Amino acid sequence: MSKIIVVKNILDANDRIAEENRKLFDNEKIYVLNLMSSPGAGKTSLVERTIEALQERYKIGVIEGDIQGSADAERIAKLGVPVVQINTGGACHIDGNMIREALPGIDLTQIDLLIAENVGNLVCPAEFKIGENAKVMVLSTPEGADKPAKYPLMFQQSEALIINKIDLLPYVDFNMEKAKKDALTINRNLKIFEVSCKTSAGLNDWYGWLSDRIESFQTK
Amino acid sequence: MSKIIVVKNILDANDRIAEENRKLFDNEKIYVLNLMSSPGAGKTSLVERTIEALQERYKIGVIEGDIQGSADAERIAKLGVPVVQINTGGACHIDGNMIREALPGIDLTQIDLLIAENVGNLVCPAEFKIGENAKVMVLSTPEGADKPAKYPLMFQQSEALIINKIDLLPYVDFNMEKAKKDALTINRNLKIFEVSCKTSAGLNDWYGWLSDRIESFQTK
C-alpha cells in the first residue's frame, strides 16, 4: 500500500512557493510590493501615481489580482508598463502559486520594482506570502478609524500604511489620531503616510520611502 | 480498521447547519437578514437607523460578527435591543455554526427580526449560508462603481443592494448609473436603494421593503 501524504497546512505549502518566488526576485534584484486594502480604498490609483512619479527612475512591472475581469490591468497598461492580470476565479486573495504562474508574462530581467495589487479584502490577503519584500496597505478615510482595531492582522503584517482620500476628511467622520494610534499599537514599526491619490497631497513622502527601500535593497 | 469519513465539502457541512438554524427561526417566525459589505461601508449605521425606525413595530435582535472586539455590539446595545457579539478569531466571514453558537444569547421567543451583521468583506461572506431569509448588501459610494463587475458573487446572492453614503456623491467619482446597471446585469431581481445613513435620505423605502418582507413571511 502506498503512503498517503497529507499536506496539513496550506499556509506551509504556500510559504515554500513564496520562498521560491523570492529567490527568483533576489537573482534579478527586483524589489516586490504586496499591496493590500479593502475594496475601493484606492490601490489602483496609488499604483498609477507611483508609476507616473517613479517610472523614469525605475523599471516597473505590475501584477493585478482580481476575482474576475481586467479593468485594473487596462488602467495600468495605459501607462506603458508591463502588466499581468491574475483572475483568482472566486478566491479572496492572491497566493505564491498565482504569482509564480503570472511571472512568465513579465520579463524579469527588465524590472527593478514589481507591484502586486492584491484582491480588495482587508482580511485574507494578509495571511498569504507571495515572495514580497514588503506588504503595504491602504486604508481610506471613508472606511472609518475603527479598522485597525477590527482587522488587526493586516496592520500587523504591513511595513507601511497609506491613509488615502484625505481630500474627503471635511465630509466624513474619520478620527485620524485614533486611526494612527490604534495602528501603531498593533505595529509600532508601521510607517504611516497621509495622502490623496486624487490631489496628490502627501505622495512625495511615499515615493521617497519606496525609493529608499528599493535602493538599499539593490545595493545590499 | 475503522472507516475514515472525509467531509469533502466544507460548504455542504455548513449548509446543513444553516438549514437547522432556519428550522429554529421558522418555528419562532423570525425573519433573518444576513447583512454584508466591504469594511466601513456602513453596515452598523444601517442597523442603527433600522432599529430606530422599526423597533416600535417589531422586536429586533442583532448578531454582530467581527474578527475581534465588541465595538459594534456596544453601539447596538445602546439602542436597547438584545445583541450578541461573535468574534471569529481571524475568520473572514460568519457561518452557520457561529450563528448556532450565538443563539443561546438571544431569547428567540421575543424576536421578530434578527439582523446578523457579517464581517466586513466583499468576497467570502457570500459563500456561507447562516439560515437567513435574505442576504442584503451595502455598497458605499467612495468604493467606486466598478465593484459589481469585480466582486460579482455578493451582488448575485443578495436580494437587496443598499448604496450608502450618497451624501458624498459631490466629492467622489461614483457613476451611479453604471453601478446599478452592472449590478442588475449580474442579478436582475436585485432591489436597489440609494441612501445616506448619515442624513437618513432614502431610508424610508428600505424600511418599507423590509417591513413588507417581514409581514409576508409572518403571515404565510
Coordinates of C-alpha atoms in Angstrom, one line a residue:
Chain A
M1 CA 0.0 0.0 0.0
S2 CA 1.4 3.3 -1.0
K3 CA 2.0 6.0 1.6
I4 CA -0.6 8.8 1.7
I5 CA 1.0 12.2 2.1
V6 CA -1.2 14.8 3.6
V7 CA -0.3 18.5 3.3
K8 CA -1.5 19.5 6.7
N9 CA -1.1 23.2 6.4
I10 CA -1.9 25.0 3.2
L11 CA 0.0 28.0 4.6
D12 CA 3.1 26.0 4.9
A13 CA 2.8 24.9 1.3
N14 CA 2.3 28.5 0.2
D15 CA 5.3 29.7 2.2
R16 CA 7.5 27.3 0.3
I17 CA 6.3 28.6 -3.1
A18 CA 6.7 32.2 -1.9
E19 CA 10.3 31.5 -0.9
E20 CA 11.0 30.1 -4.4
N21 CA 9.5 33.3 -5.9
R22 CA 11.7 35.3 -3.5
K23 CA 14.8 33.6 -4.8
L24 CA 13.9 34.4 -8.4
F25 CA 13.3 38.1 -7.4
D26 CA 16.6 38.2 -5.5
N27 CA 18.5 36.9 -8.5
E28 CA 17.2 39.7 -10.6
K29 CA 17.4 42.3 -7.8
I30 CA 13.7 43.0 -8.0
Y31 CA 12.0 44.8 -5.1
V32 CA 8.5 43.4 -4.7
L33 CA 5.5 45.1 -3.0
N34 CA 2.4 43.3 -2.0
L35 CA -0.3 46.0 -2.0
M36 CA -3.5 45.3 0.1
S37 CA -6.7 47.1 1.1
S38 CA -10.5 46.9 1.3
P39 CA -12.3 47.1 -2.0
G40 CA -12.2 50.7 -3.3
A41 CA -9.7 52.1 -0.9
G42 CA -7.5 53.3 -3.9
K43 CA -4.9 50.7 -4.6
T44 CA -5.0 51.1 -8.3
S45 CA -4.9 54.8 -8.1
L46 CA -1.8 54.6 -5.8
V47 CA -0.2 52.3 -8.4
E48 CA -0.9 54.8 -11.2
R49 CA 0.5 57.7 -9.2
T50 CA 3.6 55.7 -8.2
I51 CA 4.3 54.7 -11.8
E52 CA 3.9 58.2 -13.0
A53 CA 6.3 59.5 -10.3
L54 CA 9.0 56.8 -10.5
Q55 CA 9.0 55.3 -14.0
E56 CA 11.9 57.4 -15.2
R57 CA 13.9 56.2 -12.2
Y58 CA 13.0 52.5 -12.0
K59 CA 11.7 49.9 -14.4
I60 CA 8.3 49.0 -13.0
G61 CA 6.1 45.9 -13.6
V62 CA 2.6 45.3 -12.2
I63 CA 0.6 42.2 -11.3
E64 CA -3.1 42.8 -10.9
G65 CA -5.1 40.4 -8.7
D66 CA -8.9 40.4 -9.2
I67 CA -11.6 37.8 -8.8
Q68 CA -12.5 38.4 -12.4
G69 CA -12.1 41.0 -15.2
S70 CA -9.1 43.0 -16.3
A71 CA -10.3 46.6 -15.7
D72 CA -7.4 47.5 -13.4
A73 CA -4.8 45.9 -15.7
E74 CA -6.2 48.0 -18.6
R75 CA -5.8 51.2 -16.5
I76 CA -2.1 50.3 -15.7
A77 CA -1.3 49.3 -19.3
K78 CA -2.1 52.8 -20.4
L79 CA 1.0 54.0 -18.5
G80 CA 3.2 51.8 -20.7
V81 CA 4.5 49.4 -18.1
P82 CA 4.3 45.6 -18.3
V83 CA 1.2 44.3 -16.5
V84 CA -0.2 40.8 -16.0
Q85 CA -3.8 40.2 -14.7
I86 CA -4.4 37.3 -12.3
N87 CA -8.0 36.2 -12.1
T88 CA -8.5 34.3 -8.9
G89 CA -11.8 32.8 -10.1
G90 CA -13.5 33.4 -6.7
A91 CA -10.6 33.3 -4.4
C92 CA -10.3 36.1 -1.9
H93 CA -6.6 36.7 -2.1
I94 CA -3.5 36.1 -4.3
D95 CA -1.0 33.5 -3.2
G96 CA 2.5 32.3 -4.0
N97 CA 1.4 30.0 -6.7
M98 CA -0.7 32.6 -8.6
I99 CA 2.3 34.9 -8.6
R100 CA 4.5 32.1 -9.9
E101 CA 2.1 31.4 -12.8
A102 CA 1.9 35.1 -13.6
L103 CA 5.7 35.6 -13.8
P104 CA 6.2 34.3 -17.4
G105 CA 4.2 37.3 -18.5
I106 CA 6.8 39.8 -17.4
D107 CA 10.5 39.9 -18.5
L108 CA 12.1 39.9 -15.0
T109 CA 15.5 41.0 -16.4
Q110 CA 13.8 44.3 -17.2
I111 CA 12.2 45.1 -13.8
D112 CA 13.5 46.9 -10.7
L113 CA 10.2 47.2 -8.9
L114 CA 7.3 44.7 -9.1
I115 CA 4.0 45.8 -7.6
A116 CA 1.4 43.1 -6.9
E117 CA -2.0 44.5 -6.3
N118 CA -4.0 42.1 -4.2
V119 CA -7.7 41.3 -4.3
G120 CA -9.7 44.0 -2.3
N121 CA -10.1 42.4 1.1
L122 CA -8.9 43.6 4.5
V123 CA -8.7 40.0 5.9
C124 CA -7.4 37.1 3.9
P125 CA -4.6 38.6 1.8
A126 CA -2.5 39.3 5.0
E127 CA -2.3 35.5 5.6
F128 CA -0.5 34.6 2.3
K129 CA 3.1 35.4 1.4
I130 CA 3.8 35.9 -2.3
G131 CA 7.6 36.4 -2.1
E132 CA 7.3 40.1 -1.4
N133 CA 9.9 42.4 0.2
A134 CA 7.2 44.4 1.9
K135 CA 3.5 44.3 2.5
V136 CA 2.0 47.7 2.2
M137 CA -1.7 48.5 2.9
V138 CA -4.1 51.3 2.0
L139 CA -6.8 52.5 4.3
S140 CA -9.2 55.1 3.0
T141 CA -10.8 57.8 5.3
P142 CA -14.5 56.9 4.5
E143 CA -13.9 53.4 5.9
G144 CA -13.5 54.8 9.4
A145 CA -10.9 54.9 12.1
D146 CA -12.1 51.7 13.8
K147 CA -10.5 49.5 11.2
P148 CA -7.1 48.8 12.9
A149 CA -8.9 47.5 16.0
K150 CA -11.3 45.4 13.9
Y151 CA -8.9 44.0 11.3
P152 CA -5.5 43.8 13.2
L153 CA -3.6 41.2 11.1
M154 CA -3.1 43.3 8.0
F155 CA -1.9 46.3 10.1
Q156 CA 0.4 43.9 12.0
Q157 CA 1.8 42.4 8.8
S158 CA 2.3 45.7 6.8
E159 CA 5.5 47.8 6.8
A160 CA 3.7 50.9 5.6
L161 CA 0.1 52.2 6.0
I162 CA -1.1 54.6 3.4
I163 CA -4.1 56.6 4.6
N164 CA -5.8 57.6 1.4
K165 CA -8.6 60.0 0.4
I166 CA -7.6 62.7 2.9
D167 CA -9.4 65.1 0.5
L168 CA -12.6 63.7 1.9
L169 CA -11.7 64.5 5.5
P170 CA -14.1 67.5 5.7
Y171 CA -17.0 65.3 4.7
V172 CA -16.5 62.0 6.6
D173 CA -16.2 61.1 10.3
F174 CA -12.6 59.9 10.4
N175 CA -10.6 60.3 13.6
M176 CA -7.0 60.5 12.2
E177 CA -5.4 60.5 15.6
K178 CA -7.3 57.4 16.7
A179 CA -6.6 55.5 13.5
K180 CA -2.9 56.2 13.7
K181 CA -2.6 55.5 17.4
D182 CA -4.5 52.2 17.1
A183 CA -2.4 51.1 14.1
L184 CA 0.8 51.9 15.9
T185 CA -0.4 50.0 19.0
I186 CA -0.7 46.9 16.8
N187 CA 2.5 47.5 14.9
R188 CA 4.9 50.2 16.4
N189 CA 7.2 50.0 13.4
L190 CA 4.4 50.9 10.9
K191 CA 5.4 53.8 8.6
I192 CA 2.2 55.9 8.1
F193 CA 1.5 58.2 5.1
E194 CA -1.5 60.5 4.8
V195 CA -2.2 61.0 1.2
S196 CA -4.8 61.8 -1.5
C197 CA -4.3 59.9 -4.8
K198 CA -6.8 62.4 -6.2
T199 CA -5.0 65.6 -5.4
S200 CA -1.5 64.0 -5.0
A201 CA -1.2 65.5 -1.5
G202 CA 1.3 63.7 0.7
L203 CA 2.5 61.3 -2.0
N204 CA 6.1 62.7 -2.2
D205 CA 6.9 61.2 1.2
W206 CA 5.6 57.8 0.0
Y207 CA 7.7 58.0 -3.2
G208 CA 10.8 58.9 -1.1
W209 CA 10.2 56.0 1.3
L210 CA 9.7 53.5 -1.5
S211 CA 12.8 54.8 -3.4
D212 CA 14.9 54.4 -0.3
R213 CA 13.7 50.8 0.2
I214 CA 14.4 49.9 -3.5
E215 CA 17.9 51.4 -3.4
S216 CA 19.0 49.9 -0.1
F217 CA 17.8 46.5 -1.3
Q218 CA 19.6 46.8 -4.7
T219 CA 22.9 47.9 -3.1
K220 CA 23.0 45.3 -0.3
Chain B
M1 CA -9.7 -1.0 10.6
S2 CA -12.3 1.7 11.2
K3 CA -13.7 3.6 8.3
I4 CA -12.4 7.1 7.7
I5 CA -15.0 9.6 6.9
V6 CA -13.9 12.7 5.0
V7 CA -16.1 15.7 4.8
K8 CA -15.3 16.7 1.3
N9 CA -17.1 19.9 1.1
I10 CA -17.0 22.4 4.0
L11 CA -19.8 24.3 2.3
D12 CA -22.0 21.2 2.3
A13 CA -21.5 20.8 6.1
N14 CA -22.2 24.5 6.6
D15 CA -25.4 24.2 4.5
R16 CA -26.7 21.5 6.8
I17 CA -26.2 23.6 9.9
A18 CA -27.7 26.7 8.2
E19 CA -30.8 24.6 7.5
E20 CA -31.1 23.6 11.2
N21 CA -30.8 27.3 12.1
R22 CA -33.5 28.0 9.6
K23 CA -35.9 25.5 11.2
L24 CA -35.4 27.1 14.5
F25 CA -36.1 30.6 13.1
D26 CA -39.2 29.2 11.2
N27 CA -40.6 27.8 14.4
E28 CA -40.4 31.2 16.1
K29 CA -41.5 33.1 12.9
I30 CA -38.2 35.1 12.9
Y31 CA -37.2 36.9 9.8
V32 CA -33.4 36.8 9.5
L33 CA -31.2 39.2 7.5
N34 CA -27.6 38.4 6.6
L35 CA -26.0 41.9 6.1
M36 CA -22.8 42.1 4.2
S37 CA -20.4 44.7 2.8
S38 CA -16.8 45.8 2.5
P39 CA -15.2 47.1 5.7
G40 CA -16.5 50.6 6.5
A41 CA -19.4 50.7 4.0
G42 CA -21.9 51.5 6.8
K43 CA -23.5 48.2 7.9
T44 CA -23.6 49.1 11.6
S45 CA -25.0 52.6 10.8
L46 CA -27.7 50.9 8.7
V47 CA -28.5 48.6 11.6
E48 CA -28.8 51.5 14.0
R49 CA -31.1 53.5 11.7
T50 CA -33.2 50.4 11.0
I51 CA -33.7 49.7 14.7
E52 CA -34.6 53.3 15.5
A53 CA -37.2 53.3 12.7
L54 CA -38.7 49.9 13.3
Q55 CA -38.3 48.9 16.9
E56 CA -41.8 50.1 17.9
R57 CA -43.2 47.8 15.2
Y58 CA -41.0 44.7 15.5
K59 CA -39.0 43.1 18.3
I60 CA -35.4 43.2 16.9
G61 CA -32.3 41.2 17.8
V62 CA -28.8 41.6 16.4
I63 CA -25.8 39.4 16.0
E64 CA -22.5 41.2 15.3
G65 CA -19.7 39.4 13.5
D66 CA -16.2 40.8 13.9
I67 CA -12.8 39.2 13.8
Q68 CA -12.2 40.6 17.3
G69 CA -13.6 43.3 19.6
S70 CA -17.1 44.3 20.5
A71 CA -17.3 48.0 19.4
D72 CA -20.2 47.4 17.1
A73 CA -22.2 45.4 19.6
E74 CA -21.7 48.2 22.2
R75 CA -23.1 50.7 19.6
I76 CA -26.2 48.5 19.1
A77 CA -26.7 47.7 22.8
K78 CA -27.2 51.5 23.4
L79 CA -30.5 51.2 21.5
G80 CA -31.9 48.7 24.0
V81 CA -32.1 45.7 21.8
P82 CA -30.6 42.3 22.5
V83 CA -27.2 41.8 20.8
V84 CA -24.6 39.0 20.7
Q85 CA -21.1 39.6 19.5
I86 CA -19.4 36.8 17.5
N87 CA -15.6 37.0 17.4
T88 CA -14.4 34.9 14.5
G89 CA -10.8 34.9 15.7
G90 CA -9.4 35.6 12.3
A91 CA -12.0 34.1 10.1
C92 CA -13.2 36.3 7.2
H93 CA -16.9 35.6 7.5
I94 CA -19.6 34.2 9.8
D95 CA -21.0 30.7 9.1
G96 CA -23.9 28.6 10.2
N97 CA -22.1 27.2 13.2
M98 CA -21.1 30.6 14.6
I99 CA -24.8 31.7 14.4
R100 CA -25.9 28.5 16.1
E101 CA -23.4 29.1 19.0
A102 CA -24.6 32.7 19.3
L103 CA -28.3 31.9 19.5
P104 CA -28.5 31.0 23.3
G105 CA -27.6 34.6 23.9
I106 CA -30.9 35.8 22.5
D107 CA -34.4 34.9 23.6
L108 CA -35.8 33.8 20.3
T109 CA -39.4 33.8 21.5
Q110 CA -39.1 37.6 21.9
I111 CA -37.8 38.3 18.3
D112 CA -39.5 39.1 15.0
L113 CA -36.4 40.3 13.1
L114 CA -32.9 39.1 13.6
I115 CA -30.1 41.0 11.8
A116 CA -26.7 39.3 11.5
E117 CA -24.0 41.8 10.6
N118 CA -21.3 39.9 8.8
V119 CA -17.5 40.5 8.9
G120 CA -16.6 43.4 6.6
N121 CA -15.6 41.6 3.4
L122 CA -17.0 41.8 -0.1
V123 CA -15.9 38.2 -1.0
C124 CA -16.1 35.3 1.4
P125 CA -19.3 36.0 3.4
A126 CA -21.4 35.5 0.2
E127 CA -20.3 31.8 0.2
F128 CA -21.7 30.8 3.6
K129 CA -25.4 30.5 4.4
I130 CA -26.3 31.1 8.0
G131 CA -30.0 30.3 7.9
E132 CA -31.1 33.7 6.7
N133 CA -34.3 34.7 4.8
A134 CA -32.4 37.2 2.8
K135 CA -28.9 38.3 2.1
V136 CA -28.6 42.1 1.9
M137 CA -25.5 44.0 0.9
V138 CA -24.3 47.6 1.3
L139 CA -22.0 49.3 -1.2
S140 CA -20.8 52.8 -0.3
T141 CA -20.2 55.4 -3.0
P142 CA -16.4 56.0 -2.1
E143 CA -15.7 52.4 -3.1
G144 CA -16.5 53.1 -6.7
A145 CA -18.9 51.9 -9.4
D146 CA -16.6 49.1 -10.5
K147 CA -17.4 46.8 -7.6
P148 CA -20.3 44.8 -9.2
A149 CA -18.1 43.7 -12.1
K150 CA -15.1 42.9 -9.8
Y151 CA -17.0 41.1 -6.9
P152 CA -20.0 39.6 -8.6
L153 CA -20.9 36.8 -6.2
M154 CA -22.2 39.0 -3.4
F155 CA -24.3 41.0 -5.9
Q156 CA -25.6 37.8 -7.3
Q157 CA -26.5 36.3 -3.9
S158 CA -28.2 39.4 -2.4
E159 CA -31.9 40.3 -2.6
A160 CA -31.3 43.9 -1.9
L161 CA -28.4 46.3 -2.6
I162 CA -28.2 49.4 -0.4
I163 CA -26.0 52.1 -2.0
N164 CA -24.9 54.1 1.1
K165 CA -23.1 57.4 1.6
I166 CA -25.0 59.3 -1.2
D167 CA -24.2 62.4 0.8
L168 CA -20.6 62.0 -0.5
L169 CA -21.7 62.0 -4.2
P170 CA -20.5 65.6 -4.8
Y171 CA -17.0 64.7 -3.6
V172 CA -16.3 61.2 -5.0
D173 CA -16.1 59.8 -8.5
F174 CA -19.1 57.4 -8.4
N175 CA -21.1 56.6 -11.5
M176 CA -24.5 55.6 -10.1
E177 CA -25.9 54.6 -13.4
K178 CA -23.0 52.2 -14.1
A179 CA -23.1 50.7 -10.6
K180 CA -26.8 50.0 -10.9
K181 CA -26.7 48.7 -14.4
D182 CA -23.7 46.4 -13.7
A183 CA -25.4 45.1 -10.5
L184 CA -28.7 44.4 -12.4
T185 CA -26.8 42.6 -15.2
I186 CA -25.5 40.2 -12.5
N187 CA -28.8 39.9 -10.7
R188 CA -31.8 41.3 -12.5
N189 CA -34.1 40.8 -9.4
L190 CA -31.8 42.9 -7.1
K191 CA -33.8 45.6 -5.3
I192 CA -31.6 48.7 -5.1
F193 CA -31.9 51.6 -2.6
E194 CA -29.9 54.8 -2.7
V195 CA -29.5 56.1 0.9
S196 CA -27.4 58.0 3.3
C197 CA -27.3 56.6 6.8
K198 CA -25.8 59.9 7.9
T199 CA -28.6 62.2 6.6
S200 CA -31.3 59.4 6.5
A201 CA -32.0 60.2 2.8
G202 CA -33.7 57.4 1.0
L203 CA -34.1 55.1 4.1
N204 CA -37.9 55.1 4.2
D205 CA -38.0 53.0 1.0
W206 CA -35.7 50.4 2.7
Y207 CA -37.8 50.4 5.9
G208 CA -40.9 49.8 3.7
W209 CA -39.3 46.9 1.7
L210 CA -38.1 45.3 4.9
S211 CA -41.4 45.6 6.7
D212 CA -43.2 44.1 3.7
R213 CA -40.8 41.1 3.7
I214 CA -41.2 40.5 7.5
E215 CA -45.0 40.7 7.3
S216 CA -45.4 38.5 4.3
F217 CA -43.1 35.9 5.9
Q218 CA -45.0 36.0 9.2
T219 CA -48.4 35.6 7.6
K220 CA -47.6 32.8 5.2

